[in-house]
mmCIF file of C-alpha atoms in Angstrom:
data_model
loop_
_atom_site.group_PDB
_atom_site.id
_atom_site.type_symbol
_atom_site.label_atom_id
_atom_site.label_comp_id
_atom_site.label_asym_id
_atom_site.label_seq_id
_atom_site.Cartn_x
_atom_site.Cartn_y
_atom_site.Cartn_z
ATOM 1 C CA UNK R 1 123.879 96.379 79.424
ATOM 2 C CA UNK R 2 120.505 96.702 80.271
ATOM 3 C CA UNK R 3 117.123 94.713 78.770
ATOM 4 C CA UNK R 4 115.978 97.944 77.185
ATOM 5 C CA UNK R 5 118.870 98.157 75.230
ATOM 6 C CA UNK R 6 118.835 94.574 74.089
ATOM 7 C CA UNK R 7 115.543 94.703 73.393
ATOM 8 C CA UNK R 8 115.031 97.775 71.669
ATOM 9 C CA UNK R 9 117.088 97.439 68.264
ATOM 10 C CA UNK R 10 115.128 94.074 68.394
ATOM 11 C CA UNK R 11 111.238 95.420 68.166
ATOM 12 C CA UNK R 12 112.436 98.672 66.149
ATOM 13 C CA UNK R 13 114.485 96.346 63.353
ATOM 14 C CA UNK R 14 111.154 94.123 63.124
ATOM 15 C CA UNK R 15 108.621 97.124 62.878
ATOM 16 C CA UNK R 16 111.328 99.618 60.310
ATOM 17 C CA UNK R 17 111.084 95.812 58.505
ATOM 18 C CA UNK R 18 107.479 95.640 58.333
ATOM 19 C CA UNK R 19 107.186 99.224 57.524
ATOM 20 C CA UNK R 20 109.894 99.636 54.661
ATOM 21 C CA UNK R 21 107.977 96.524 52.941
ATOM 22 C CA UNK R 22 105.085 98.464 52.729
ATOM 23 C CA UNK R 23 107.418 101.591 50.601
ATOM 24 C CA UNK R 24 109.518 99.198 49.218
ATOM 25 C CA UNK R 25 107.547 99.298 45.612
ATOM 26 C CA UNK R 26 107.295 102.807 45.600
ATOM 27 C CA UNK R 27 111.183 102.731 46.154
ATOM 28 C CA UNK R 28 111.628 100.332 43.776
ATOM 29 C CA UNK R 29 113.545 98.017 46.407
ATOM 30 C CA UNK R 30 112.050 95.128 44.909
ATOM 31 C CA UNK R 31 113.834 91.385 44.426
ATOM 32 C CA UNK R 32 112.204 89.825 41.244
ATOM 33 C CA UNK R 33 112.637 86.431 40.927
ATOM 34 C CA UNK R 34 114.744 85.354 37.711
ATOM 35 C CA UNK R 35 115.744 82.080 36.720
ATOM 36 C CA UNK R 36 118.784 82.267 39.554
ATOM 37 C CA UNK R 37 116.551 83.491 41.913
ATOM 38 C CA UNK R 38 113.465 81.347 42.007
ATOM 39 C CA UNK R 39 111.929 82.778 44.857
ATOM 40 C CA UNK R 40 108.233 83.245 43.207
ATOM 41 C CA UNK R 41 107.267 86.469 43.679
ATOM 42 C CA UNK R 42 108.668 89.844 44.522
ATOM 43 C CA UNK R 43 110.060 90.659 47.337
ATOM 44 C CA UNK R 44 111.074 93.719 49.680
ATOM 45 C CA UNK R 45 114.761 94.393 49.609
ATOM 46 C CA UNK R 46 114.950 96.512 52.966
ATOM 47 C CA UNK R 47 116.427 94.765 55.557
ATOM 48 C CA UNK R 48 119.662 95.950 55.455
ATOM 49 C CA UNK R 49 118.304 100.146 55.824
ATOM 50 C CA UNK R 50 116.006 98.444 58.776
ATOM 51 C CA UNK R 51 119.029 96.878 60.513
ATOM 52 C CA UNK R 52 121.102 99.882 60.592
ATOM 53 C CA UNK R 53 118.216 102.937 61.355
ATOM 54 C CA UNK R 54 117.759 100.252 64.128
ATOM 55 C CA UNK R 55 121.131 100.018 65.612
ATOM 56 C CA UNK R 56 122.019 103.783 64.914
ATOM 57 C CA UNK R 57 119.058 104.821 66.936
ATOM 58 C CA UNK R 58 120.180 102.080 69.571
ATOM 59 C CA UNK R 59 123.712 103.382 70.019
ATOM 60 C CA UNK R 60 122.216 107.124 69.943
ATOM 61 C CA UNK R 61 120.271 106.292 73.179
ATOM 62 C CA UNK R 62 122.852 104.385 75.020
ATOM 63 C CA UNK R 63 124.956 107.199 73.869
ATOM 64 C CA UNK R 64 127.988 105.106 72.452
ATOM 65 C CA UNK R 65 126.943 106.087 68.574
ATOM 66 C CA UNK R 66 130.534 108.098 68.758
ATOM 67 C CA UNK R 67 132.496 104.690 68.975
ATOM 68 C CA UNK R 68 131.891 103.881 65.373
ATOM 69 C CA UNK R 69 133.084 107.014 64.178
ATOM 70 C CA UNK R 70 135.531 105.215 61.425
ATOM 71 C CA UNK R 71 132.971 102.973 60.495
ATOM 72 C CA UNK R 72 130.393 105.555 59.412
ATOM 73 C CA UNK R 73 131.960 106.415 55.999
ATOM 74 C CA UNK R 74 132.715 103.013 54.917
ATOM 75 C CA UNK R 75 129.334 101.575 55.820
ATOM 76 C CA UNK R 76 127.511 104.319 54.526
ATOM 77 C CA UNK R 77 129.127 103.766 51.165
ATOM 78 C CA UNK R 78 128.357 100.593 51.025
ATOM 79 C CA UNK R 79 124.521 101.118 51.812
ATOM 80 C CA UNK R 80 124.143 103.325 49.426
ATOM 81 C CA UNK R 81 125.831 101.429 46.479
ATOM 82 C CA UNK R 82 124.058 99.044 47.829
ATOM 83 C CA UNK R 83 120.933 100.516 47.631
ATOM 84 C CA UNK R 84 121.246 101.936 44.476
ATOM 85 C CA UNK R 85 121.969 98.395 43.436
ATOM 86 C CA UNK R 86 118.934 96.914 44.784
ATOM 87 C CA UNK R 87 116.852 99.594 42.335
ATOM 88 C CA UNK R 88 118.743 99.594 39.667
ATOM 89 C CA UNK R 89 121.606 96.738 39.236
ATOM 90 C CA UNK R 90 125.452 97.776 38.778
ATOM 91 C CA UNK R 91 128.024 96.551 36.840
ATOM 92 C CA UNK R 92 129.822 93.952 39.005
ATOM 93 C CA UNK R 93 132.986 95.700 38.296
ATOM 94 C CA UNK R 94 132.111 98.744 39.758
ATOM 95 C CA UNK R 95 130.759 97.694 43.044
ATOM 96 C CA UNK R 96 133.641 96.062 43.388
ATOM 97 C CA UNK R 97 135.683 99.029 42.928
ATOM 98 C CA UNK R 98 133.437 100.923 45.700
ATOM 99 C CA UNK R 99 134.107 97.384 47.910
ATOM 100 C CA UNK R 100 137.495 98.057 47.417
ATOM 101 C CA UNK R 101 137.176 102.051 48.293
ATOM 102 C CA UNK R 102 135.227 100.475 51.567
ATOM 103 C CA UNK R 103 137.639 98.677 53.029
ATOM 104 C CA UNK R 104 140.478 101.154 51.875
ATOM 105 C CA UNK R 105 138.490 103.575 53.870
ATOM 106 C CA UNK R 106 138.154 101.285 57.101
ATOM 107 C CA UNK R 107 142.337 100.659 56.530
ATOM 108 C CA UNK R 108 142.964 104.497 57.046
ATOM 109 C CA UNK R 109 140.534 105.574 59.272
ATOM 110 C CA UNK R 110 141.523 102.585 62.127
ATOM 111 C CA UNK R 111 145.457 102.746 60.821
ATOM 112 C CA UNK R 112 144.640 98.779 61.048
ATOM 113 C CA UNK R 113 147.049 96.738 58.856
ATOM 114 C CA UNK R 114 148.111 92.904 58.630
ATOM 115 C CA UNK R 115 151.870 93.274 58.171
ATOM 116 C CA UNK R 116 152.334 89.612 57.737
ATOM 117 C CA UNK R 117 150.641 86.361 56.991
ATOM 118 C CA UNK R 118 151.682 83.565 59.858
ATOM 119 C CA UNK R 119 152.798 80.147 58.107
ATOM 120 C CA UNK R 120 153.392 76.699 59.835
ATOM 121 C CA UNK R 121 157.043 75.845 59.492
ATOM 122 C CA UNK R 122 157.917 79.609 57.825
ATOM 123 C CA UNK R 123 159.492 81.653 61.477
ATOM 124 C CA UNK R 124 158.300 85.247 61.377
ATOM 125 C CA UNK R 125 155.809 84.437 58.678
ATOM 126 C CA UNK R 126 155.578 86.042 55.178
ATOM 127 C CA UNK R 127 156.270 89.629 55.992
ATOM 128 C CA UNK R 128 154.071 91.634 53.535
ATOM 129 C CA UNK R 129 155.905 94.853 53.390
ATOM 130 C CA UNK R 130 154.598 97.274 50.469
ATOM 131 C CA UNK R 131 152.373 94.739 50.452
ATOM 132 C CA UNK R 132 150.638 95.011 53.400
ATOM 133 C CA UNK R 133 147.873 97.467 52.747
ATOM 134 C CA UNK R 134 146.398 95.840 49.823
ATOM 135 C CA UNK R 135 146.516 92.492 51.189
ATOM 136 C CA UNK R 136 144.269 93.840 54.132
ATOM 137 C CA UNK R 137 141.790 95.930 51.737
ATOM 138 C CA UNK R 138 141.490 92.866 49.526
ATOM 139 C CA UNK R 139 140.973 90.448 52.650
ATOM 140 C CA UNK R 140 137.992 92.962 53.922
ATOM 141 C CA UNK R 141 136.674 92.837 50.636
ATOM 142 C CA UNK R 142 136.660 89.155 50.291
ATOM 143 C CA UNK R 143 134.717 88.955 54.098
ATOM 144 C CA UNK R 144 132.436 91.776 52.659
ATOM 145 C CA UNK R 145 131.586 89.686 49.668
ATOM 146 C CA UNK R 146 131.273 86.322 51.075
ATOM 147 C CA UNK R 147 128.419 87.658 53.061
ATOM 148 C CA UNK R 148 126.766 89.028 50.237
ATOM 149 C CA UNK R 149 127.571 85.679 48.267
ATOM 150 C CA UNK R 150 125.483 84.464 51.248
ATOM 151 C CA UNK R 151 122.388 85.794 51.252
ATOM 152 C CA UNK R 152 120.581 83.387 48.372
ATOM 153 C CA UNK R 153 118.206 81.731 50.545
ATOM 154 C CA UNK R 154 115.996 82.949 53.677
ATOM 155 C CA UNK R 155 117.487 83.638 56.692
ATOM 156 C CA UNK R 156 121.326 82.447 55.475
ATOM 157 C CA UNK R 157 123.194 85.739 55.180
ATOM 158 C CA UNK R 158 121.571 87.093 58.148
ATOM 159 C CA UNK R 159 121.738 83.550 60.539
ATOM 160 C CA UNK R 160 126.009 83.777 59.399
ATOM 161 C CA UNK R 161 126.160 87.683 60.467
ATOM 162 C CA UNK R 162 124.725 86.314 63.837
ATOM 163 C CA UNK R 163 127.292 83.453 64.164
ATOM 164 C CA UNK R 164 129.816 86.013 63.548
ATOM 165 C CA UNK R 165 128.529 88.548 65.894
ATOM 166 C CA UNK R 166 128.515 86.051 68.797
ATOM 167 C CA UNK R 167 131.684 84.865 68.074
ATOM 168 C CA UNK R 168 133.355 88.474 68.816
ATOM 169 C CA UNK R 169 130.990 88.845 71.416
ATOM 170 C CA UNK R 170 132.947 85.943 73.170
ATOM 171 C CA UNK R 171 136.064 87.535 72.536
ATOM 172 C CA UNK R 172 134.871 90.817 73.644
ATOM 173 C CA UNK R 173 133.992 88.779 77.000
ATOM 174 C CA UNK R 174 137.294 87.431 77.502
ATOM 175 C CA UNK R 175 139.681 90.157 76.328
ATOM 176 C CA UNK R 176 137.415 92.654 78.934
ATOM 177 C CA UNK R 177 136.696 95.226 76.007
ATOM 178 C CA UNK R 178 133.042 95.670 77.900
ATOM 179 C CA UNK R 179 132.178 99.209 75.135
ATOM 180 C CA UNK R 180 133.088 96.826 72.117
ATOM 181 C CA UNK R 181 130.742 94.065 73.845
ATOM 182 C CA UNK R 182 127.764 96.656 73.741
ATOM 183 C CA UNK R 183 128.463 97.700 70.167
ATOM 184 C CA UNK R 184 128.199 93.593 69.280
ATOM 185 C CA UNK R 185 124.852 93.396 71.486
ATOM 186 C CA UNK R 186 122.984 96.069 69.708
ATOM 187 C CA UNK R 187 123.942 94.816 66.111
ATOM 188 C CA UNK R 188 123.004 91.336 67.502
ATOM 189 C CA UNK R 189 119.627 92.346 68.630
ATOM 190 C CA UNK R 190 118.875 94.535 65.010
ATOM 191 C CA UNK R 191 119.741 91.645 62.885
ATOM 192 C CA UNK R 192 117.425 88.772 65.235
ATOM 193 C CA UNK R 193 114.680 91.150 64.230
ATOM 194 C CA UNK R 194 115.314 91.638 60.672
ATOM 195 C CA UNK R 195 115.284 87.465 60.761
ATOM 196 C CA UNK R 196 111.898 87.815 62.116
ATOM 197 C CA UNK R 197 111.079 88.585 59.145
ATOM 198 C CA UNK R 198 113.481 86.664 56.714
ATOM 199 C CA UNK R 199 114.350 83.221 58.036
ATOM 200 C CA UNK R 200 111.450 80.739 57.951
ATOM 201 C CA UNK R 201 109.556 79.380 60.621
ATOM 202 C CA UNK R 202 106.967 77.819 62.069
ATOM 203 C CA UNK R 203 104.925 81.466 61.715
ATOM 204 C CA UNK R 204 106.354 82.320 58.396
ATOM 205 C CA UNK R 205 106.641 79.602 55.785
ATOM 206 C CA UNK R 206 108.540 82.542 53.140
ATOM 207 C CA UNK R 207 110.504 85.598 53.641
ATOM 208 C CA UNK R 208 108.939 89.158 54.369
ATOM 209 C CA UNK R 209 111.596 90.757 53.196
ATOM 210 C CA UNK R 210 114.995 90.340 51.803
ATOM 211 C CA UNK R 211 118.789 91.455 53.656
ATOM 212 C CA UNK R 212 119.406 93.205 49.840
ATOM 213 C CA UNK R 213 122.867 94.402 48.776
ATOM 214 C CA UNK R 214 122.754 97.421 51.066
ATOM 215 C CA UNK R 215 122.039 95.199 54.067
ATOM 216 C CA UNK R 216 124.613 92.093 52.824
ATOM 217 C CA UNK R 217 127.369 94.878 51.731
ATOM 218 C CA UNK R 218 127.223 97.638 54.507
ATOM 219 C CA UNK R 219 126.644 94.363 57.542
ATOM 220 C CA UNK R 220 130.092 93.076 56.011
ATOM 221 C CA UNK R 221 132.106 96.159 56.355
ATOM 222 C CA UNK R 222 130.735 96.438 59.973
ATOM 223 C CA UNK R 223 131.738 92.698 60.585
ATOM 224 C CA UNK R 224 135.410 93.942 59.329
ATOM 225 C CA UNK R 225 135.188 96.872 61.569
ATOM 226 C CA UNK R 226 134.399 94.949 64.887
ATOM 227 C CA UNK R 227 136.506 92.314 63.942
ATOM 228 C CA UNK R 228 139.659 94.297 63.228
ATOM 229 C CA UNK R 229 138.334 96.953 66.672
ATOM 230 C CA UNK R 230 138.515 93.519 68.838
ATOM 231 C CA UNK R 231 142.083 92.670 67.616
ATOM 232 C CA UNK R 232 143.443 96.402 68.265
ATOM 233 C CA UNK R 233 142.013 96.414 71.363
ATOM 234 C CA UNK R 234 142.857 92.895 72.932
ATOM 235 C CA UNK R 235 146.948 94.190 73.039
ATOM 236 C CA UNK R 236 148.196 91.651 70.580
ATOM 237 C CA UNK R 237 146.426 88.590 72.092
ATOM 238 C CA UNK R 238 143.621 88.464 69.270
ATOM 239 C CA UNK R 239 145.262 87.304 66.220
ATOM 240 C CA UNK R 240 143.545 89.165 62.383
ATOM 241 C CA UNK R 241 142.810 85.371 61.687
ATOM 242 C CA UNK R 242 140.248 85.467 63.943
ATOM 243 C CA UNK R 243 138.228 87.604 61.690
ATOM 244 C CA UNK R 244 137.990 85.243 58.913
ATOM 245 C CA UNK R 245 137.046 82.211 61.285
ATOM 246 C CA UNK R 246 133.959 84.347 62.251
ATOM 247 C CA UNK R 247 132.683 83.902 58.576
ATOM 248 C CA UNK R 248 134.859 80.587 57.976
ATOM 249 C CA UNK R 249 131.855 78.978 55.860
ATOM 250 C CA UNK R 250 130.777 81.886 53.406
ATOM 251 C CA UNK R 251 134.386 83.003 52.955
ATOM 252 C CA UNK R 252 135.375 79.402 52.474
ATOM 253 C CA UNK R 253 132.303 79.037 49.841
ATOM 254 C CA UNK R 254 133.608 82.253 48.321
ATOM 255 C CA UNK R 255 136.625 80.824 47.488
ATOM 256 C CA UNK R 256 135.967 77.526 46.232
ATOM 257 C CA UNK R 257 133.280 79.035 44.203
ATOM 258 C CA UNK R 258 135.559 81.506 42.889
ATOM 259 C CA UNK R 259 138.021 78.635 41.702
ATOM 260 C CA UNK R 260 135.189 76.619 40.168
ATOM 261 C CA UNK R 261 133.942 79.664 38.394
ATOM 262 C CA UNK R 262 138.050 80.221 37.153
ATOM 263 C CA UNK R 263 138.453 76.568 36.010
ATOM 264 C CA UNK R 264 135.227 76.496 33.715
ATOM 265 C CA UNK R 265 136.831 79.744 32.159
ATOM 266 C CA UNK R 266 133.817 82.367 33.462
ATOM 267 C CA UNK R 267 134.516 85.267 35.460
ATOM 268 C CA UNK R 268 134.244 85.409 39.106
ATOM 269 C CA UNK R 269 131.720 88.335 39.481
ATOM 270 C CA UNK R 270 129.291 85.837 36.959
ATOM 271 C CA UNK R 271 125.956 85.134 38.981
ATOM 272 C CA UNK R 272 125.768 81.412 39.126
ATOM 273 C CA UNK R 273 123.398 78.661 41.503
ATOM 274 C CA UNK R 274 126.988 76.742 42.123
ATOM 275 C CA UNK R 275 127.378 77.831 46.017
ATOM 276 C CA UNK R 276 126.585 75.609 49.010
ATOM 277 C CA UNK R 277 123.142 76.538 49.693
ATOM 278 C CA UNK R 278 121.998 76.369 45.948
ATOM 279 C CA UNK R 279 123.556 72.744 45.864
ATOM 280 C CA UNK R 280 122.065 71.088 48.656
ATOM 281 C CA UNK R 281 118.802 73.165 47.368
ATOM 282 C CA UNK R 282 119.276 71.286 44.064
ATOM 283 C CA UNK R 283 119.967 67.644 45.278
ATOM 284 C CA UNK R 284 116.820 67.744 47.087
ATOM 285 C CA UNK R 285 117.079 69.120 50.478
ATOM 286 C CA UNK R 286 114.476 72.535 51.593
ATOM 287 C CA UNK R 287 115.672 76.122 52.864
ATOM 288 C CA UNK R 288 114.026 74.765 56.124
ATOM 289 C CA UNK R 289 116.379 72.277 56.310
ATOM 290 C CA UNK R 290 119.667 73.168 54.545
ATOM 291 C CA UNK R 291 119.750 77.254 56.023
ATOM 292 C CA UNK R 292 120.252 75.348 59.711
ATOM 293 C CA UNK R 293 122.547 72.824 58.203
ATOM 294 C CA UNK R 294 124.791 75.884 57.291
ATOM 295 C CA UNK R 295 124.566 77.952 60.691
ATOM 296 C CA UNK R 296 125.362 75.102 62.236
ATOM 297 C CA UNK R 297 128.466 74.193 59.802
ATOM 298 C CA UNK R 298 129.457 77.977 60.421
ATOM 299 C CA UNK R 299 129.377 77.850 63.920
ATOM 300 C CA UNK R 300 131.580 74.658 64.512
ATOM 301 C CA UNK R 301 134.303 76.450 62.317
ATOM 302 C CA UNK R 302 133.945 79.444 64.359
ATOM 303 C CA UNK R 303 133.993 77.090 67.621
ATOM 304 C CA UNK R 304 136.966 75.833 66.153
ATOM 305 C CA UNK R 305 139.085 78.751 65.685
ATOM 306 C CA UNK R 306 137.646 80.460 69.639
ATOM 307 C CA UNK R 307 138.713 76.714 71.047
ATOM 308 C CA UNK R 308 142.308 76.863 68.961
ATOM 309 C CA UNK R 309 143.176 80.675 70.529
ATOM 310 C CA UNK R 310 141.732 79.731 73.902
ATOM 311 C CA UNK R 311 143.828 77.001 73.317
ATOM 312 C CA UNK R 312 146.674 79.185 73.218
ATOM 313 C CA UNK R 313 147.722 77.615 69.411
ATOM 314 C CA UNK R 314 149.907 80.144 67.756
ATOM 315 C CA UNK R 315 148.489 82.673 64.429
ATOM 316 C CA UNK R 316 150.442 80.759 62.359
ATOM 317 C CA UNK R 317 149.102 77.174 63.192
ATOM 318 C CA UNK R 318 145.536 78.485 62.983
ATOM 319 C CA UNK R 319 146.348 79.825 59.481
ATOM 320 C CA UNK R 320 147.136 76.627 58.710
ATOM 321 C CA UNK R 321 144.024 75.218 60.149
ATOM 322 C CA UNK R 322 142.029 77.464 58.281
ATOM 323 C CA UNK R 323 143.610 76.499 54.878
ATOM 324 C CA UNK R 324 143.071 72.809 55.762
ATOM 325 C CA UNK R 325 139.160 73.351 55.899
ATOM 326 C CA UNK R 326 139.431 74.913 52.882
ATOM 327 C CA UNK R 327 141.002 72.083 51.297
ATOM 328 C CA UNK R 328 138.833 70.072 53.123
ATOM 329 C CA UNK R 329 135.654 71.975 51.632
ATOM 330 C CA UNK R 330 137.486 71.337 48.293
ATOM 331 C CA UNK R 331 137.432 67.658 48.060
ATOM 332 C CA UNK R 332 134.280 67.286 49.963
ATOM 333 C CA UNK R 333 132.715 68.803 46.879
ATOM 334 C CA UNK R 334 134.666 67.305 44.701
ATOM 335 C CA UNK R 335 133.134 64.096 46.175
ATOM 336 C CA UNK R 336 129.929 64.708 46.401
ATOM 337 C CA UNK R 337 129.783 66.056 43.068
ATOM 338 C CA UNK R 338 131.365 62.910 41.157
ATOM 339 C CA UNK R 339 128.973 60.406 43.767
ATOM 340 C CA UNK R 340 126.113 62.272 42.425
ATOM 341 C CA UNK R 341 126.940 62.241 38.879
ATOM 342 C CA UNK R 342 127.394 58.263 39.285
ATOM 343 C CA UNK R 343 123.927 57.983 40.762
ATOM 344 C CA UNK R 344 122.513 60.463 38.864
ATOM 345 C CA UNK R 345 123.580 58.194 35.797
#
């Protein structure tokens, strides 16, 4: 792994970002702001397209593109639904559909399968039987859209991707899979330079450009595909659960939204300012603040779950770890939410 190769997918993400913004309008990859999106003014929708030209051209060099053979026809369908989504907005239902063709995709071009769901107290687990390849193409989909459910303020979808990347990377380090390692490193280095241009700082009070649904979609098929490449490659030592602790918060925030969204009687796929980041957002607290609030939150869940298998804590206990911090999440909100209302009143 050499400093040209980290480096590279870096400055080429940045300048394809800087580059697209300047076609985005004539490609109609614009974000308008609405009253859900309250950004103030349009914005380019091409990080996603920078990100991957970036780490294609990256692996093409270092000459390790042929590695991600099965993940090229997934991730290309999701870009381009994605894309055509950023233009011109799909029916909900549909994308879901080609979310679900995705991951079936990524299922039978890796042969990858969760054949049962570890329990505390239940010996052997649940075994999932004819079961077993839709639970796994719904549980990529979920990952897929809690990542896309992420990206609603600057720098958020792309800072969790990040957390997620360097959380394989650390299994990649200890389970010796050095090719898998260099796949990580590249993506790493694509998406730090698409946040060069998304997540605020000091040089950049706003966002450049925006991750869109072809960067939030086709980035969370490629987070399945690493995820689920780690755990056939570590010999049985890398539990699937490890997956979902690399994206712990936004697939937790997924889920609880989801539920909220079912109790009021609305459908899930309904557009709504009801997830974490719009929350804090409305009791007060700035993007500046509350977007490192939530990488950090992210990355002690995904500490959690690396210190729980370094641990040497079995699938099924950190299943049940994982469902305690969404419980946890639960109440939390359910806390907040009631304290508020009382001082609110």
């Amino acid at each position: 792994m050499t400093l040209k190769y980290l480096l590279f997918p870096f400055v080429c993400s940045l300048l394809a970002c800087l580059a697209l913004a300047r076609l985005a309008p004539w490609l109609s990859l614009m974000d308008r702001p609405d009253a859900r999106k309250q950004h103030g003014r349009e914005v380019p929708v091409v990080g996603g397209i920078a990100i991957l030209i970036s780490y294609v051209l990256a692996l093409k060099l270092r000459g390790i593109a042929g590695n991600m053979v099965d993940a090229m026809l997934p991730v290309g369908l999701m870009l381009t639904v994605g894309l055509i989504d950023d233009a011109r907005p799909m029916p909900a239902r549909f994308k879901l559909l080609c979310q679900i063709a995705a991951a079936w995709m990524l299922v039978r071009t890796t042969g990858f399968v969760v054949q049962g769901i570890p329990l505390p107290g239940v010996p052997g687990g649940i075994a999932l039987g004819e079961l077993a390849m839709p639970f796994t193409v719904l549980t990529f989909v979920a990952v897929t859209n809690a990542i896309n459910m992420s990206d609603g303020a600057d720098g958020l979808a792309g800072g969790h991707v990040v957390v997620a990347l360097v959380f394989f990377a650390l299994i990649a380090v200890a389970t010796g899979q050095a090719v898998t390692l260099l796949l990580i490193a590249g993506l790493i280095s694509a998406v730090l330079g698409f946040l060069a241009c998304n997540a605020r700082h000091p040089l950049m009070p706003q966002a450049r450009v925006f991750l869109g649904d072809a960067g939030a979609l086709s980035l969370g098929v490629l987070l399945c595909w690493i995820g689920l490449t780690l755990v056939r490659g570590s010999q049985g030592t890398v539990p699937a659960i490890m997956i979902l602790f690399a994206v712990a918060l936004p697939v937790l925030d997924m889920f609880t939204v989801s539920i909220r969204r079912a109790l009021r009687g609305t459908s899930p796929f309904t557009a709504d300012r009801t997830h974490l980041h719009h929350l804090l957002c409305l009791r007060g607290m700035s993007i500046e603040l509350s977007v490192p609030l939530l990488w950090a939150l992210n990355v002690g869940m995904a500490g959690l779950g690396l210190l729980l298998w370094r641990r040497g804590v079995t699938p099924a206990a950190m299943t049940g770890v994982f469902f305690a911090l969404l419980l946890a999440k639960i109440v939390c909100l359910r806390v907040w939410s009631v304290s508020s209302a009382r001082s609110d009143g």
